[in-house]
Amino acid sequence: MPMPSSAAAKGLLAKVYLTMATAPLNQTENYAKARDLAADLMDDGTHSLVPNVYDVFKPDYKYGPEMMWCFNSTADDPATDPQIWAPSLIEGWGDASIDPEWSDRWFENSPDEPRQDAYLILEINGTPYTEFDEQRPFIRKYLYISDEEYNTYQSRANFPIIRYADVLLIYAEAANMAAGAPSAEAYEAINQVRRRAFNVDLNAPSAVADLPAGLSAADFDAAVIAERDKELCFE
């Protein structure tokens, strides 16, 4: 959004509280504050997940419902040249490649997850990243633009500062840590993000996407951190 909204301010404050609750400050009373702010945003209903993971970064959704506040890009004030995000195979500059150890680990742990293809460039027209000149994957998030924009170095892609998926993961982490165990609501918050990652119904239990029941607080926390690593990468 061009200007931050009250929802964006709440989301960022929740993130501040969550950060204060963890190392090095370890002010654990702030977990409850982060949880409650994130819950207010979830109850408000203004923002929601874009249902299809391939749509999250498309221009049609750059101002909502998931994007809460972004670095705004327009035709008059475009973003960084899109070639920075692309390999030389498609006349990119190869500047923003990814450590393949990270992306390969993601694939090994979740080989059938559409989100990886939606957010990363692992192949182009059947050519795997191992055959790129750079021999590394790249970031797809900021390349959901037209061929004309790409070819004229004029990207109108927005760069998220905070989006609703982040709020859900803030809630899941903070609620679990504040209570000392994951609640049904904490499970539902992270599972909505995970269901979208697999492109299944956001509001229905999913055997392929949902976390297993009965996790300890420590295991649930680790799962949320791992989910943040994938969902919010390169933002």
mmCIF file of C-alpha atoms in Angstrom:
data_model
loop_
_atom_site.group_PDB
_atom_site.id
_atom_site.type_symbol
_atom_site.label_atom_id
_atom_site.label_comp_id
_atom_site.label_asym_id
_atom_site.label_seq_id
_atom_site.Cartn_x
_atom_site.Cartn_y
_atom_site.Cartn_z
ATOM 1 C CA MET A 1 0.000 0.000 0.000
ATOM 2 C CA PRO A 2 1.281 3.526 -0.708
ATOM 3 C CA MET A 3 0.586 4.582 2.916
ATOM 4 C CA PRO A 4 0.706 2.326 5.987
ATOM 5 C CA SER A 5 -2.668 1.434 7.464
ATOM 6 C CA SER A 6 -3.534 0.872 11.123
ATOM 7 C CA ALA A 7 -3.535 -2.861 10.347
ATOM 8 C CA ALA A 8 0.021 -2.636 9.027
ATOM 9 C CA ALA A 9 1.058 -0.744 12.161
ATOM 10 C CA LYS A 10 -0.506 -3.428 14.363
ATOM 11 C CA GLY A 11 1.195 -6.159 12.387
ATOM 12 C CA LEU A 12 4.597 -4.506 12.674
ATOM 13 C CA LEU A 13 4.099 -3.891 16.396
ATOM 14 C CA ALA A 14 3.193 -7.560 16.856
ATOM 15 C CA LYS A 15 6.444 -8.412 15.114
ATOM 16 C CA VAL A 16 8.339 -6.062 17.436
ATOM 17 C CA TYR A 17 6.795 -7.728 20.492
ATOM 18 C CA LEU A 18 7.666 -11.175 19.129
ATOM 19 C CA THR A 19 11.250 -10.065 18.550
ATOM 20 C CA MET A 20 11.481 -8.632 22.077
ATOM 21 C CA ALA A 21 10.215 -11.928 23.488
ATOM 22 C CA THR A 22 13.106 -13.861 21.954
ATOM 23 C CA ALA A 23 16.907 -13.639 22.251
ATOM 24 C CA PRO A 24 18.731 -11.514 23.139
ATOM 25 C CA LEU A 25 16.109 -9.615 25.194
ATOM 26 C CA ASN A 26 14.089 -12.703 26.192
ATOM 27 C CA GLN A 27 11.231 -10.568 27.515
ATOM 28 C CA THR A 28 8.808 -13.482 27.353
ATOM 29 C CA GLU A 29 5.834 -11.445 28.588
ATOM 30 C CA ASN A 30 5.765 -9.960 25.092
ATOM 31 C CA TYR A 31 4.617 -13.254 23.550
ATOM 32 C CA ALA A 32 1.112 -12.558 24.843
ATOM 33 C CA LYS A 33 1.194 -9.010 23.449
ATOM 34 C CA ALA A 34 2.241 -10.290 20.019
ATOM 35 C CA ARG A 35 -0.440 -12.982 20.138
ATOM 36 C CA ASP A 36 -3.193 -10.533 21.047
ATOM 37 C CA LEU A 37 -2.296 -7.998 18.339
ATOM 38 C CA ALA A 38 -2.123 -10.718 15.692
ATOM 39 C CA ALA A 39 -5.461 -12.100 16.921
ATOM 40 C CA ASP A 40 -7.045 -8.646 16.561
ATOM 41 C CA LEU A 41 -5.949 -8.557 12.919
ATOM 42 C CA MET A 42 -7.224 -12.072 12.282
ATOM 43 C CA ASP A 43 -10.600 -11.257 13.870
ATOM 44 C CA ASP A 44 -10.889 -7.947 12.000
ATOM 45 C CA GLY A 45 -11.243 -9.692 8.638
ATOM 46 C CA THR A 46 -9.798 -6.861 6.548
ATOM 47 C CA HIS A 47 -6.918 -8.993 5.331
ATOM 48 C CA SER A 48 -6.785 -12.619 4.198
ATOM 49 C CA LEU A 49 -4.580 -15.046 2.325
ATOM 50 C CA VAL A 50 -4.698 -15.097 -1.461
ATOM 51 C CA PRO A 51 -6.000 -18.670 -1.984
ATOM 52 C CA ASN A 52 -3.748 -19.692 -4.893
ATOM 53 C CA VAL A 53 -0.033 -19.675 -4.115
ATOM 54 C CA TYR A 54 0.783 -18.753 -7.718
ATOM 55 C CA ASP A 55 -1.257 -15.551 -7.359
ATOM 56 C CA VAL A 56 0.348 -14.107 -4.224
ATOM 57 C CA PHE A 57 2.838 -11.883 -6.053
ATOM 58 C CA LYS A 58 0.863 -11.194 -9.199
ATOM 59 C CA PRO A 59 0.186 -7.484 -9.946
ATOM 60 C CA ASP A 60 -3.577 -7.991 -9.519
ATOM 61 C CA TYR A 61 -2.989 -8.595 -5.798
ATOM 62 C CA LYS A 62 -0.275 -6.022 -5.076
ATOM 63 C CA TYR A 63 -2.695 -3.925 -2.983
ATOM 64 C CA GLY A 64 -4.565 -6.706 -1.200
ATOM 65 C CA PRO A 65 -6.070 -8.678 0.354
ATOM 66 C CA GLU A 66 -2.816 -10.203 1.653
ATOM 67 C CA MET A 67 -0.404 -7.328 1.164
ATOM 68 C CA MET A 68 -0.712 -5.047 4.182
ATOM 69 C CA TRP A 69 2.128 -2.629 3.445
ATOM 70 C CA CYS A 70 4.722 -2.645 0.674
ATOM 71 C CA PHE A 71 7.430 -0.611 -0.940
ATOM 72 C CA ASN A 72 5.223 0.722 -3.717
ATOM 73 C CA SER A 73 6.262 0.613 -7.382
ATOM 74 C CA THR A 74 4.428 2.278 -10.261
ATOM 75 C CA ALA A 75 5.051 3.106 -13.916
ATOM 76 C CA ASP A 76 6.261 6.552 -12.801
ATOM 77 C CA ASP A 77 8.455 5.162 -10.046
ATOM 78 C CA PRO A 78 9.395 1.585 -10.968
ATOM 79 C CA ALA A 79 11.177 -0.926 -8.775
ATOM 80 C CA THR A 80 14.690 -2.214 -9.243
ATOM 81 C CA ASP A 81 15.273 -3.515 -12.770
ATOM 82 C CA PRO A 82 13.685 -6.985 -12.851
ATOM 83 C CA GLN A 83 16.767 -8.493 -14.472
ATOM 84 C CA ILE A 84 18.427 -8.481 -11.060
ATOM 85 C CA TRP A 85 16.186 -11.411 -10.039
ATOM 86 C CA ALA A 86 16.757 -13.516 -13.169
ATOM 87 C CA PRO A 87 19.480 -15.823 -14.496
ATOM 88 C CA SER A 88 21.413 -15.084 -17.665
ATOM 89 C CA LEU A 89 19.392 -17.802 -19.445
ATOM 90 C CA ILE A 90 16.570 -15.251 -19.806
ATOM 91 C CA GLU A 91 18.900 -12.254 -20.185
ATOM 92 C CA GLY A 92 18.988 -11.596 -16.478
ATOM 93 C CA TRP A 93 21.969 -10.250 -14.598
ATOM 94 C CA GLY A 94 22.357 -13.191 -12.236
ATOM 95 C CA ASP A 95 22.771 -10.932 -9.190
ATOM 96 C CA ALA A 96 20.216 -12.457 -6.809
ATOM 97 C CA SER A 97 20.865 -16.181 -6.956
ATOM 98 C CA ILE A 98 20.019 -18.585 -4.124
ATOM 99 C CA ASP A 99 22.238 -20.954 -2.201
ATOM 100 C CA PRO A 100 21.223 -24.308 -3.722
ATOM 101 C CA GLU A 101 21.893 -26.079 -0.422
ATOM 102 C CA TRP A 102 18.922 -24.160 1.035
ATOM 103 C CA SER A 103 16.524 -24.760 -1.867
ATOM 104 C CA ASP A 104 17.581 -28.405 -2.250
ATOM 105 C CA ARG A 105 16.876 -29.031 1.448
ATOM 106 C CA TRP A 106 13.410 -27.518 1.004
ATOM 107 C CA PHE A 107 12.759 -29.818 -1.968
ATOM 108 C CA GLU A 108 14.027 -32.897 -0.160
ATOM 109 C CA ASN A 109 11.721 -32.198 2.796
ATOM 110 C CA SER A 110 8.681 -31.273 0.688
ATOM 111 C CA PRO A 111 9.080 -32.376 -2.957
ATOM 112 C CA ASP A 112 5.415 -31.933 -3.947
ATOM 113 C CA GLU A 113 4.903 -28.427 -2.573
ATOM 114 C CA PRO A 114 3.745 -25.947 -5.272
ATOM 115 C CA ARG A 115 4.969 -22.986 -3.212
ATOM 116 C CA GLN A 116 8.587 -23.746 -4.050
ATOM 117 C CA ASP A 117 7.903 -23.364 -7.768
ATOM 118 C CA ALA A 118 5.739 -20.292 -7.140
ATOM 119 C CA TYR A 119 8.414 -18.476 -5.140
ATOM 120 C CA LEU A 120 11.677 -19.757 -6.679
ATOM 121 C CA ILE A 121 13.107 -20.281 -10.161
ATOM 122 C CA LEU A 122 14.376 -23.850 -10.168
ATOM 123 C CA GLU A 123 13.992 -24.425 -13.908
ATOM 124 C CA ILE A 124 13.116 -22.531 -17.078
ATOM 125 C CA ASN A 125 11.347 -24.293 -19.962
ATOM 126 C CA GLY A 126 12.627 -27.640 -18.779
ATOM 127 C CA THR A 127 16.195 -26.480 -18.123
ATOM 128 C CA PRO A 128 17.060 -27.120 -14.438
ATOM 129 C CA TYR A 129 19.051 -24.573 -12.473
ATOM 130 C CA THR A 130 22.049 -26.927 -12.491
ATOM 131 C CA GLU A 131 22.351 -26.135 -16.211
ATOM 132 C CA PHE A 132 22.093 -22.343 -15.808
ATOM 133 C CA ASP A 133 25.380 -20.497 -16.320
ATOM 134 C CA GLU A 134 25.236 -19.591 -12.638
ATOM 135 C CA GLN A 135 24.314 -23.168 -11.623
ATOM 136 C CA ARG A 136 22.085 -21.704 -8.898
ATOM 137 C CA PRO A 137 18.344 -21.125 -8.422
ATOM 138 C CA PHE A 138 16.809 -17.638 -8.459
ATOM 139 C CA ILE A 139 13.894 -15.700 -6.928
ATOM 140 C CA ARG A 140 10.572 -15.755 -8.769
ATOM 141 C CA LYS A 141 8.569 -13.630 -6.304
ATOM 142 C CA TYR A 142 9.344 -10.341 -8.036
ATOM 143 C CA LEU A 143 9.079 -11.556 -11.624
ATOM 144 C CA TYR A 144 5.290 -11.826 -11.933
ATOM 145 C CA ILE A 145 5.330 -8.993 -14.456
ATOM 146 C CA SER A 146 4.586 -8.629 -18.160
ATOM 147 C CA ASP A 147 7.148 -9.353 -20.878
ATOM 148 C CA GLU A 148 6.966 -5.671 -21.813
ATOM 149 C CA GLU A 149 7.913 -4.594 -18.297
ATOM 150 C CA TYR A 150 10.754 -7.090 -18.204
ATOM 151 C CA ASN A 151 12.108 -6.136 -21.604
ATOM 152 C CA THR A 152 11.985 -2.404 -20.870
ATOM 153 C CA TYR A 153 13.471 -2.711 -17.361
ATOM 154 C CA GLN A 154 10.319 -1.185 -15.854
ATOM 155 C CA SER A 155 9.023 -3.367 -13.015
ATOM 156 C CA ARG A 156 5.897 -2.350 -11.113
ATOM 157 C CA ALA A 157 6.276 -5.199 -8.621
ATOM 158 C CA ASN A 158 5.735 -4.224 -4.993
ATOM 159 C CA PHE A 159 8.103 -5.406 -2.257
ATOM 160 C CA PRO A 160 6.264 -6.539 0.901
ATOM 161 C CA ILE A 161 7.062 -5.025 4.258
ATOM 162 C CA ILE A 162 4.345 -7.030 5.988
ATOM 163 C CA ARG A 163 1.636 -9.312 4.667
ATOM 164 C CA TYR A 164 -1.113 -11.387 6.227
ATOM 165 C CA ALA A 165 0.796 -14.686 6.044
ATOM 166 C CA ASP A 166 3.338 -13.104 8.384
ATOM 167 C CA VAL A 167 0.557 -12.174 10.827
ATOM 168 C CA LEU A 168 -0.706 -15.773 10.903
ATOM 169 C CA LEU A 169 2.774 -17.078 11.636
ATOM 170 C CA ILE A 170 3.341 -14.415 14.294
ATOM 171 C CA TYR A 171 0.124 -15.562 15.968
ATOM 172 C CA ALA A 172 1.051 -19.253 15.761
ATOM 173 C CA GLU A 173 4.488 -18.694 17.282
ATOM 174 C CA ALA A 174 3.396 -16.230 19.962
ATOM 175 C CA ALA A 175 0.286 -18.159 21.034
ATOM 176 C CA ASN A 176 2.260 -21.367 21.408
ATOM 177 C CA MET A 177 5.050 -19.761 23.400
ATOM 178 C CA ALA A 178 2.716 -17.706 25.612
ATOM 179 C CA ALA A 179 0.681 -20.772 26.598
ATOM 180 C CA GLY A 180 3.526 -23.297 26.703
ATOM 181 C CA ALA A 181 1.703 -25.516 24.191
ATOM 182 C CA PRO A 182 0.089 -25.095 20.777
ATOM 183 C CA SER A 183 -3.643 -24.392 20.852
ATOM 184 C CA ALA A 184 -6.134 -25.376 18.171
ATOM 185 C CA GLU A 185 -6.087 -21.737 17.038
ATOM 186 C CA ALA A 186 -2.293 -21.740 16.721
ATOM 187 C CA TYR A 187 -2.466 -24.926 14.660
ATOM 188 C CA GLU A 188 -5.124 -23.402 12.417
ATOM 189 C CA ALA A 189 -3.049 -20.250 11.825
ATOM 190 C CA ILE A 190 0.049 -22.083 10.601
ATOM 191 C CA ASN A 191 -1.998 -24.718 8.783
ATOM 192 C CA GLN A 192 -3.730 -22.053 6.700
ATOM 193 C CA VAL A 193 -0.324 -20.927 5.452
ATOM 194 C CA ARG A 194 0.732 -24.515 4.840
ATOM 195 C CA ARG A 195 -2.499 -25.378 3.005
ATOM 196 C CA ARG A 196 -1.976 -22.455 0.670
ATOM 197 C CA ALA A 197 1.578 -23.692 0.066
ATOM 198 C CA PHE A 198 0.090 -26.946 -1.231
ATOM 199 C CA ASN A 199 -2.784 -25.194 -3.058
ATOM 200 C CA VAL A 200 -5.515 -26.983 -1.139
ATOM 201 C CA ASP A 201 -8.612 -25.539 0.549
ATOM 202 C CA LEU A 202 -7.449 -23.038 3.176
ATOM 203 C CA ASN A 203 -10.287 -23.790 5.566
ATOM 204 C CA ALA A 204 -10.469 -27.583 5.438
ATOM 205 C CA PRO A 205 -8.172 -30.065 7.223
ATOM 206 C CA SER A 206 -5.534 -31.457 4.889
ATOM 207 C CA ALA A 207 -3.586 -34.667 5.361
ATOM 208 C CA VAL A 208 -0.863 -33.440 3.009
ATOM 209 C CA ALA A 209 -0.417 -29.937 4.445
ATOM 210 C CA ASP A 210 -1.401 -29.815 8.119
ATOM 211 C CA LEU A 211 1.110 -30.260 10.919
ATOM 212 C CA PRO A 212 0.691 -33.463 12.951
ATOM 213 C CA ALA A 213 -1.349 -33.149 16.124
ATOM 214 C CA GLY A 214 0.244 -33.455 19.534
ATOM 215 C CA LEU A 215 3.471 -31.528 18.929
ATOM 216 C CA SER A 216 5.342 -30.243 21.948
ATOM 217 C CA ALA A 217 5.777 -26.494 22.362
ATOM 218 C CA ALA A 218 9.408 -26.785 21.232
ATOM 219 C CA ASP A 219 8.579 -28.872 18.155
ATOM 220 C CA PHE A 220 5.694 -26.591 17.198
ATOM 221 C CA ASP A 221 7.934 -23.535 17.566
ATOM 222 C CA ALA A 222 10.544 -25.140 15.319
ATOM 223 C CA ALA A 223 7.840 -25.877 12.742
ATOM 224 C CA VAL A 224 6.709 -22.242 12.740
ATOM 225 C CA ILE A 225 10.278 -20.989 12.300
ATOM 226 C CA ALA A 226 10.776 -23.423 9.409
ATOM 227 C CA GLU A 227 7.529 -22.190 7.862
ATOM 228 C CA ARG A 228 8.659 -18.567 8.114
ATOM 229 C CA ASP A 229 11.892 -19.541 6.357
ATOM 230 C CA LYS A 230 9.951 -20.773 3.341
ATOM 231 C CA GLU A 231 6.937 -18.466 3.228
ATOM 232 C CA LEU A 232 8.746 -15.175 3.811
ATOM 233 C CA CYS A 233 12.048 -15.899 2.080
ATOM 234 C CA PHE A 234 13.687 -12.924 0.335
ATOM 235 C CA GLU A 235 11.204 -10.370 1.669
#
